[in-house]
CSV table of C-alpha atoms in Angstrom, one decimal:
chain,number,residue,atom,x,y,z
A,254,MET,CA,16.4,-8.2,38.8
A,255,VAL,CA,19.0,-5.5,38.2
A,256,SER,CA,20.1,-3.0,40.8
A,257,ILE,CA,20.0,0.7,40.4
A,258,SER,CA,21.9,3.7,41.7
A,259,LEU,CA,20.1,7.1,41.6
A,260,CYS,CA,22.7,9.8,40.9
A,261,MET,CA,21.8,13.5,41.3
A,262,ILE,CA,23.5,16.9,41.5
A,263,VAL,CA,21.8,19.5,43.6
A,264,LYS,CA,22.1,23.1,44.7
A,265,ASN,CA,19.4,25.0,46.7
A,266,GLU,CA,16.6,22.6,45.8
A,267,GLU,CA,14.8,22.6,49.2
A,268,ASP,CA,11.4,23.3,47.5
A,269,VAL,CA,11.5,20.3,45.1
A,270,LEU,CA,14.0,17.7,46.3
A,271,ALA,CA,11.6,15.7,48.6
A,272,ARG,CA,9.0,15.6,45.8
A,273,CYS,CA,11.5,14.1,43.4
A,274,LEU,CA,13.0,11.5,45.9
A,275,ASP,CA,9.6,10.4,47.0
A,276,CYS,CA,8.9,9.2,43.4
A,277,VAL,CA,11.8,6.8,43.3
A,278,LYS,CA,13.0,6.0,46.8
A,279,ASP,CA,11.2,2.7,46.8
A,280,ILE,CA,12.5,1.7,43.3
A,281,VAL,CA,16.2,2.5,43.4
A,282,ASP,CA,18.7,0.6,45.5
A,283,GLU,CA,21.0,3.5,46.3
A,284,ILE,CA,20.7,7.2,46.3
A,285,ASN,CA,23.8,9.3,45.6
A,286,ILE,CA,23.5,13.1,45.9
A,287,VAL,CA,26.3,15.5,45.0
A,288,ASP,CA,25.7,19.0,46.5
A,289,THR,CA,27.5,21.8,44.8
A,290,GLY,CA,27.1,24.5,47.5
A,291,SER,CA,23.6,24.7,48.8
A,292,THR,CA,22.9,27.4,51.3
A,293,ASP,CA,19.3,26.3,52.1
A,294,ARG,CA,17.9,23.1,53.6
A,295,THR,CA,18.8,20.9,50.6
A,296,VAL,CA,21.4,18.8,52.3
A,297,GLU,CA,19.2,18.4,55.4
A,298,ILE,CA,16.3,17.1,53.3
A,299,ALA,CA,18.7,14.8,51.4
A,300,LYS,CA,19.8,13.2,54.6
A,301,GLU,CA,16.2,12.0,55.2
A,302,TYR,CA,16.6,9.7,52.2
A,303,THR,CA,20.3,8.7,52.1
A,304,ASP,CA,23.6,9.0,53.9
A,305,ARG,CA,25.4,9.0,50.5
A,306,ILE,CA,25.8,12.7,50.2
A,307,PHE,CA,28.9,14.2,48.7
A,308,HIS,CA,30.1,17.7,48.2
A,309,ALA,CA,31.9,19.2,45.2
A,310,GLU,CA,32.8,22.7,43.9
A,311,TRP,CA,30.8,23.8,40.9
A,312,ASN,CA,32.8,23.4,37.7
A,313,GLY,CA,30.0,23.0,35.2
A,314,PHE,CA,27.2,20.6,34.6
A,315,ALA,CA,29.2,17.8,32.8
A,316,PRO,CA,31.9,17.6,35.5
A,317,ALA,CA,29.2,17.6,38.3
A,318,ARG,CA,27.1,14.9,36.6
A,319,ASN,CA,30.3,12.8,36.1
A,320,GLU,CA,31.1,13.3,39.7
A,321,SER,CA,27.7,12.0,40.8
A,322,PHE,CA,28.1,9.0,38.5
A,323,SER,CA,31.5,8.1,40.0
A,324,HIS,CA,29.8,7.3,43.3
A,325,ALA,CA,27.4,4.6,41.9
A,326,THR,CA,28.0,1.1,43.2
A,327,LYS,CA,25.0,-0.7,41.6
A,328,GLU,CA,24.6,-2.3,38.1
A,329,TYR,CA,22.8,0.6,36.5
A,330,ILE,CA,22.8,4.4,37.0
A,331,PHE,CA,19.5,6.3,36.9
A,332,TYR,CA,19.7,10.1,37.0
A,333,LEU,CA,17.2,12.9,37.7
A,334,ASP,CA,17.2,16.6,38.3
A,335,ALA,CA,15.7,17.8,41.5
A,336,ASP,CA,12.7,19.3,39.7
A,337,ASP,CA,11.9,16.1,37.9
A,338,ILE,CA,9.1,13.6,38.8
A,339,LEU,CA,7.7,10.3,37.8
A,340,THR,CA,3.9,9.9,37.7
A,341,GLU,CA,2.4,6.9,39.4
A,342,GLU,CA,2.0,5.2,36.0
A,343,ASP,CA,5.7,5.8,35.1
A,344,GLN,CA,6.8,4.6,38.6
A,345,LYS,CA,5.0,1.3,37.9
A,346,LYS,CA,6.7,1.1,34.5
A,347,LEU,CA,10.1,1.7,36.0
A,348,LYS,CA,9.6,-1.0,38.6
A,349,LYS,CA,8.6,-3.4,35.9
A,350,LEU,CA,11.6,-2.5,33.8
A,351,LYS,CA,13.9,-3.1,36.8
A,352,GLU,CA,12.4,-6.6,37.2
A,353,THR,CA,12.6,-7.6,33.6
A,354,LEU,CA,15.6,-5.7,32.1
A,355,ASP,CA,18.1,-7.9,30.2
A,356,PRO,CA,21.5,-7.2,31.8
A,357,ALA,CA,23.0,-7.2,28.3
A,358,VAL,CA,21.4,-3.8,27.7
A,359,ASP,CA,23.8,-0.9,28.0
A,360,SER,CA,21.3,1.9,28.1
A,361,VAL,CA,17.6,2.5,28.3
A,362,SER,CA,16.2,5.7,26.8
A,363,MET,CA,13.1,7.3,28.3
A,364,PHE,CA,10.9,10.2,27.2
A,365,TYR,CA,11.6,13.6,28.9
A,366,ASN,CA,8.5,15.6,29.2
A,367,ALA,CA,10.3,18.9,29.4
A,368,GLY,CA,7.1,21.0,29.6
A,369,THR,CA,3.4,20.7,30.3
A,370,ASP,CA,0.6,23.2,30.0
A,371,GLU,CA,-2.0,24.1,32.6
A,372,PHE,CA,-4.2,21.2,31.4
A,373,GLY,CA,-1.6,18.6,31.8
A,374,ASN,CA,-0.8,18.3,28.1
A,375,VAL,CA,2.9,17.7,27.3
A,376,THR,CA,4.3,20.7,25.4
A,377,LEU,CA,7.8,19.5,24.7
A,378,GLN,CA,9.1,15.9,24.6
A,379,TYR,CA,12.3,14.2,23.6
A,380,ARG,CA,14.3,11.1,24.4
A,381,ARG,CA,17.3,10.8,26.7
A,382,ASN,CA,19.5,7.9,27.7
A,383,ARG,CA,18.3,7.7,31.2
A,384,LEU,CA,19.3,4.3,32.7
A,385,VAL,CA,22.8,3.3,31.9
A,386,LYS,CA,25.1,0.4,32.8
A,387,THR,CA,27.6,1.5,35.4
A,388,ALA,CA,30.4,-0.7,34.2
A,389,LYS,CA,30.4,1.1,30.8
A,390,ASN,CA,31.6,4.3,32.5
A,391,PHE,CA,29.6,6.5,30.1
A,392,ARG,CA,30.6,10.2,30.4
A,393,TRP,CA,28.8,13.5,30.2
A,394,GLU,CA,30.2,15.9,27.7
A,395,GLY,CA,29.6,19.5,26.6
A,396,GLU,CA,29.9,22.8,28.4
A,397,VAL,CA,26.3,23.9,27.7
A,398,HIS,CA,23.4,21.6,26.9
A,399,ASN,CA,25.6,18.7,27.9
A,400,TYR,CA,24.8,15.2,26.8
A,401,LEU,CA,25.6,11.6,27.9
A,402,ASN,CA,27.9,10.0,25.4
A,403,VAL,CA,26.4,6.5,25.1
A,404,SER,CA,27.0,3.6,22.8
A,405,GLY,CA,26.3,-0.1,22.6
A,406,ASN,CA,23.0,-2.0,23.1
A,407,ILE,CA,20.4,0.8,23.6
A,408,ILE,CA,16.7,0.1,23.9
A,409,ASN,CA,13.8,2.6,23.9
A,410,SER,CA,11.1,2.5,26.6
A,411,ASP,CA,7.8,4.3,27.0
A,412,ILE,CA,8.7,5.5,30.5
A,413,ALA,CA,8.5,9.3,30.9
A,414,ILE,CA,10.3,11.6,33.3
A,415,THR,CA,8.3,14.8,33.8
A,416,HIS,CA,10.0,18.1,34.4
A,417,LYS,CA,8.3,20.4,36.9
A,418,LYS,CA,10.5,23.4,37.0
A,419,THR,CA,9.8,26.2,39.5
A,420,GLY,CA,12.1,28.8,37.8
A,421,HIS,CA,14.3,29.5,34.8
A,422,SER,CA,17.8,31.0,34.7
A,423,VAL,CA,17.2,33.7,32.1
A,424,GLY,CA,20.4,34.4,30.1
A,425,ARG,CA,22.7,32.0,31.9
A,426,ASN,CA,23.4,29.7,29.0
A,427,LEU,CA,23.6,32.7,26.6
A,428,ASN,CA,26.3,34.2,28.7
A,429,ILE,CA,28.3,31.0,28.7
A,430,TYR,CA,28.2,30.9,24.9
A,431,LYS,CA,29.3,34.5,24.6
A,432,MET,CA,32.2,33.7,26.9
A,433,LYS,CA,33.1,30.8,24.6
A,434,LEU,CA,33.1,33.1,21.7
A,435,GLU,CA,35.2,35.7,23.5
A,436,ARG,CA,37.9,33.2,24.3
A,437,GLY,CA,38.0,32.1,20.7
A,438,ASP,CA,36.3,28.7,20.9
A,439,VAL,CA,35.5,27.2,17.5
A,440,PHE,CA,31.8,26.4,17.3
A,441,GLY,CA,30.6,23.2,15.7
A,442,ALA,CA,27.2,22.6,14.2
A,443,ARG,CA,25.7,21.6,17.6
A,444,ASP,CA,27.1,24.8,19.2
A,445,HIS,CA,25.6,27.0,16.5
A,446,PHE,CA,22.2,25.3,16.9
A,447,TYR,CA,22.0,25.7,20.6
A,448,TYR,CA,23.5,29.2,20.6
A,449,GLY,CA,20.8,30.1,18.1
A,450,ASN,CA,18.2,28.7,20.5
A,451,GLU,CA,19.6,30.8,23.4
A,452,LEU,CA,19.7,33.9,21.2
A,453,ARG,CA,16.1,33.4,20.0
A,454,GLU,CA,14.8,32.7,23.5
A,455,ASN,CA,16.4,36.0,24.7
A,456,GLY,CA,15.0,38.1,21.8
A,457,HIS,CA,18.1,38.4,19.7
A,458,TYR,CA,16.5,37.3,16.5
A,459,GLU,CA,18.9,38.6,13.8
A,460,GLU,CA,21.8,37.0,15.6
A,461,ALA,CA,19.8,33.8,16.1
A,462,ILE,CA,19.1,33.7,12.3
A,463,GLU,CA,22.8,34.0,11.6
A,464,SER,CA,23.7,31.2,14.0
A,465,TYR,CA,20.9,28.8,12.7
A,466,THR,CA,22.1,29.5,9.2
A,467,LYS,CA,25.7,28.5,10.1
A,468,ASN,CA,24.3,25.2,11.5
A,469,ILE,CA,22.2,24.6,8.3
A,470,GLU,CA,25.1,25.3,6.0
A,471,MET,CA,27.6,23.0,7.7
A,472,THR,CA,28.0,19.5,6.3
A,473,GLU,CA,28.5,18.2,9.8
A,474,GLY,CA,25.9,18.0,12.5
A,475,TRP,CA,22.8,16.0,13.4
A,476,VAL,CA,20.0,16.2,10.7
A,477,GLU,CA,17.4,16.7,13.4
A,478,ASP,CA,19.2,19.8,14.6
A,479,LYS,CA,19.1,21.1,11.0
A,480,ILE,CA,15.4,20.5,10.7
A,481,TYR,CA,14.7,22.5,13.9
A,482,ALA,CA,17.3,25.1,12.9
A,483,CYS,CA,15.1,25.8,9.8
A,484,ILE,CA,11.9,25.8,11.9
A,485,ASN,CA,13.4,28.0,14.7
A,486,ARG,CA,14.9,30.4,12.1
A,487,GLY,CA,11.5,30.7,10.6
A,488,ASP,CA,10.1,31.7,14.0
A,489,CYS,CA,12.8,34.4,14.2
A,490,TYR,CA,11.7,35.8,10.8
A,491,ARG,CA,8.1,35.7,12.0
A,492,PHE,CA,9.0,37.7,15.1
A,493,LEU,CA,10.7,40.2,12.9
A,494,GLY,CA,7.6,40.5,10.6
A,495,ASP,CA,9.3,38.9,7.6
A,496,LEU,CA,6.6,36.4,6.5
A,497,ASP,CA,8.3,35.6,3.1
A,498,ASN,CA,11.6,34.5,4.7
A,499,GLU,CA,9.7,32.7,7.4
A,500,LEU,CA,7.9,30.5,4.8
A,501,LYS,CA,11.2,29.9,2.9
A,502,SER,CA,12.9,28.7,6.0
A,503,LEU,CA,10.0,26.4,6.9
A,504,PHE,CA,10.0,24.8,3.4
A,505,HIS,CA,13.8,24.5,3.7
A,506,SER,CA,13.3,22.1,6.6
A,507,PHE,CA,11.8,19.6,4.1
A,508,VAL,CA,15.3,19.2,2.6
A,509,PHE,CA,16.4,17.5,5.8
A,510,SER,CA,13.1,15.9,7.1
A,511,LYS,CA,12.2,14.5,3.7
A,512,THR,CA,8.5,14.4,4.9
A,513,PRO,CA,6.6,17.1,6.7
A,514,ARG,CA,6.6,17.5,10.4
A,515,ALA,CA,3.5,18.7,12.3
A,516,GLU,CA,5.6,21.5,13.8
A,517,THR,CA,6.4,22.7,10.3
A,518,CYS,CA,2.9,22.3,8.9
A,519,SER,CA,1.2,24.2,11.6
A,520,ARG,CA,3.6,27.1,11.2
A,521,ILE,CA,3.1,27.1,7.4
A,522,GLY,CA,-0.7,27.1,8.1
A,523,TYR,CA,-0.3,30.1,10.4
A,524,ASN,CA,1.8,31.9,7.8
A,525,PHE,CA,-1.0,31.6,5.2
A,526,GLN,CA,-3.7,32.4,7.8
A,527,ARG,CA,-2.0,35.8,8.6
A,528,LYS,CA,-2.1,36.5,4.8
A,529,LYS,CA,-5.8,35.7,4.9
A,530,GLU,CA,-5.2,32.8,2.5
A,531,PHE,CA,-7.5,30.6,4.5
A,532,GLN,CA,-7.9,27.6,2.2
A,533,SER,CA,-4.1,27.2,2.0
A,534,ALA,CA,-3.9,27.5,5.8
A,535,ILE,CA,-6.6,24.9,6.3
A,536,TYR,CA,-4.7,22.5,3.9
A,537,TRP,CA,-1.5,22.7,6.1
A,538,TYR,CA,-3.4,22.6,9.4
A,539,THR,CA,-5.2,19.5,8.2
A,540,LEU,CA,-2.0,17.8,7.3
A,541,ALA,CA,-0.6,18.6,10.7
A,542,THR,CA,-3.4,16.7,12.4
A,543,GLN,CA,-2.7,13.7,10.2
A,544,ILE,CA,1.0,13.3,11.1
A,545,VAL,CA,1.7,11.0,14.0
A,546,PRO,CA,5.2,11.5,15.4
A,547,ASP,CA,7.5,8.5,15.5
A,548,GLU,CA,7.9,7.5,19.2
A,549,ASN,CA,11.4,6.3,18.5
A,550,ARG,CA,12.5,9.7,17.3
A,551,TRP,CA,15.1,11.3,19.6
A,552,SER,CA,14.7,14.9,18.6
A,553,PHE,CA,12.2,17.5,19.9
A,554,SER,CA,8.5,16.9,19.6
A,555,TYR,CA,5.9,19.5,20.4
A,556,PRO,CA,2.5,17.6,20.6
A,557,ALA,CA,0.4,20.8,20.4
A,558,TYR,CA,1.2,21.1,16.8
A,559,HIS,CA,-0.6,17.9,15.8
A,560,THR,CA,-3.4,18.0,18.5
A,561,TRP,CA,-5.3,21.0,19.7
A,562,TYR,CA,-3.5,23.9,18.0
A,563,PRO,CA,-4.2,23.2,14.3
A,564,HIS,CA,-7.8,22.3,15.2
A,565,LEU,CA,-8.2,25.7,17.0
A,566,GLN,CA,-6.7,27.5,14.1
A,567,MET,CA,-8.9,25.7,11.6
A,568,CYS,CA,-11.9,26.8,13.7
A,569,VAL,CA,-10.8,30.4,13.1
A,570,CYS,CA,-10.1,29.8,9.4
A,571,TYR,CA,-13.5,28.1,8.7
A,572,ASP,CA,-15.3,30.9,10.6
A,573,ARG,CA,-13.6,33.5,8.4
A,574,ILE,CA,-14.8,31.8,5.2
A,575,GLY,CA,-18.3,31.3,6.5
A,576,GLU,CA,-18.3,27.6,7.2
A,577,ALA,CA,-19.6,27.7,10.8
A,578,GLU,CA,-20.4,23.9,11.1
A,579,LYS,CA,-16.8,23.0,10.3
A,580,ALA,CA,-15.5,25.7,12.5
A,581,TYR,CA,-17.6,24.3,15.4
A,582,PHE,CA,-16.3,20.8,14.7
A,583,HIS,CA,-12.7,21.8,14.9
A,584,ASN,CA,-13.3,23.9,18.1
A,585,GLU,CA,-14.7,20.7,19.7
A,586,GLU,CA,-11.7,18.7,18.6
A,587,ALA,CA,-9.5,21.3,20.3
A,588,ARG,CA,-11.7,21.2,23.4
A,589,LYS,CA,-10.9,17.5,23.8
A,590,TYR,CA,-7.3,18.5,24.8
A,591,ARG,CA,-8.1,21.7,26.6
A,592,PRO,CA,-11.5,21.3,28.1
A,593,ASN,CA,-11.3,24.4,30.3
A,594,ASP,CA,-9.5,26.7,27.9
A,595,LYS,CA,-11.4,30.1,28.1
A,596,SER,CA,-10.9,30.9,24.4
A,597,ILE,CA,-12.2,27.5,23.3
A,598,LEU,CA,-15.2,27.8,25.7
A,599,SER,CA,-15.9,31.3,24.3
A,600,ASN,CA,-15.8,29.9,20.8
A,601,LYS,CA,-18.2,27.2,21.8
A,602,ALA,CA,-20.7,29.6,23.3
A,603,TYR,CA,-20.5,31.7,20.1
A,604,PHE,CA,-21.1,28.7,17.8
A,605,ASP,CA,-23.8,27.2,20.1
A,606,LYS,CA,-25.7,30.5,19.7
A,607,LYS,CA,-25.0,30.9,16.0
A,608,LEU,CA,-25.9,27.3,15.1
A,609,GLY,CA,-28.7,26.9,17.7
A,610,LYS,CA,-26.9,23.9,19.3
A,611,THR,CA,-27.9,22.6,22.8
A,612,GLU,CA,-26.1,20.0,24.9
């Protein structure tokens, strides 16, 4: 059995820290917490779980995470944010991994469930190197959207870390990027992609389109970022009411993905739906439901786009062309994922009455 050091950075996390530590306190062998200036009860709560509490001035996420890693004394480092949790099922999987992991493994990737809806469905998922060998001295890099630079023998697990955030720092990362531009930093493809994301999320759609386009046109960069640069650029065009360029950007993503993604197909379907081209919309929504994401893919995955969302939209499309039975079927498929969704239940009541259906 390998030994594990939990390494965390915290600041003013009194509302969530205990919830996080309770999930892993009986699995890890050591808890290292670096506090970067809390003014609430964070440190007091941390002391209930460990005496390995360290203090550091805030100098950015990467330096803080590297500082936390420097205190690890066990064979492997496991990291969490204070607003992360492991479900009971994932706690069991982590315990089993600890008992069976081959020490020759340098890193274990795990799913990161970065968002969930009110019904418990994962809305955003991607992989991260989550358990790494201490002796390899892997380092965090990047000023914004930092990443752990890992190499060697990496395996993928089905363990998921679930993010349960209580707030969001609106505009923080966008301001960091603007400061980088003001001081003359040269942006690479990754910078343009994430700067585009920050611009889009803050409503600066024209600037986001420009940043995504720079990413797409560069020969360097991760192909997965280019796929989502096309998709996200399409979203920006949609927000601006430019449906033609939205569709062009979505189709452009196929240059990089080679085969369609559900995230793209559902958006293409919605583009045609808004044009009242319902048969074309149904074609693309149907394709979206047939695409099963590769579990070993490291980029973003938005499960709604191959589960409830295209079914709900097909319900609308079939209703518009007078095929009530098919509309009812797809509403029921959507209801499997969101059983208490008010709009889906309203649809059900409408079709039950229209079709004379009874439970």
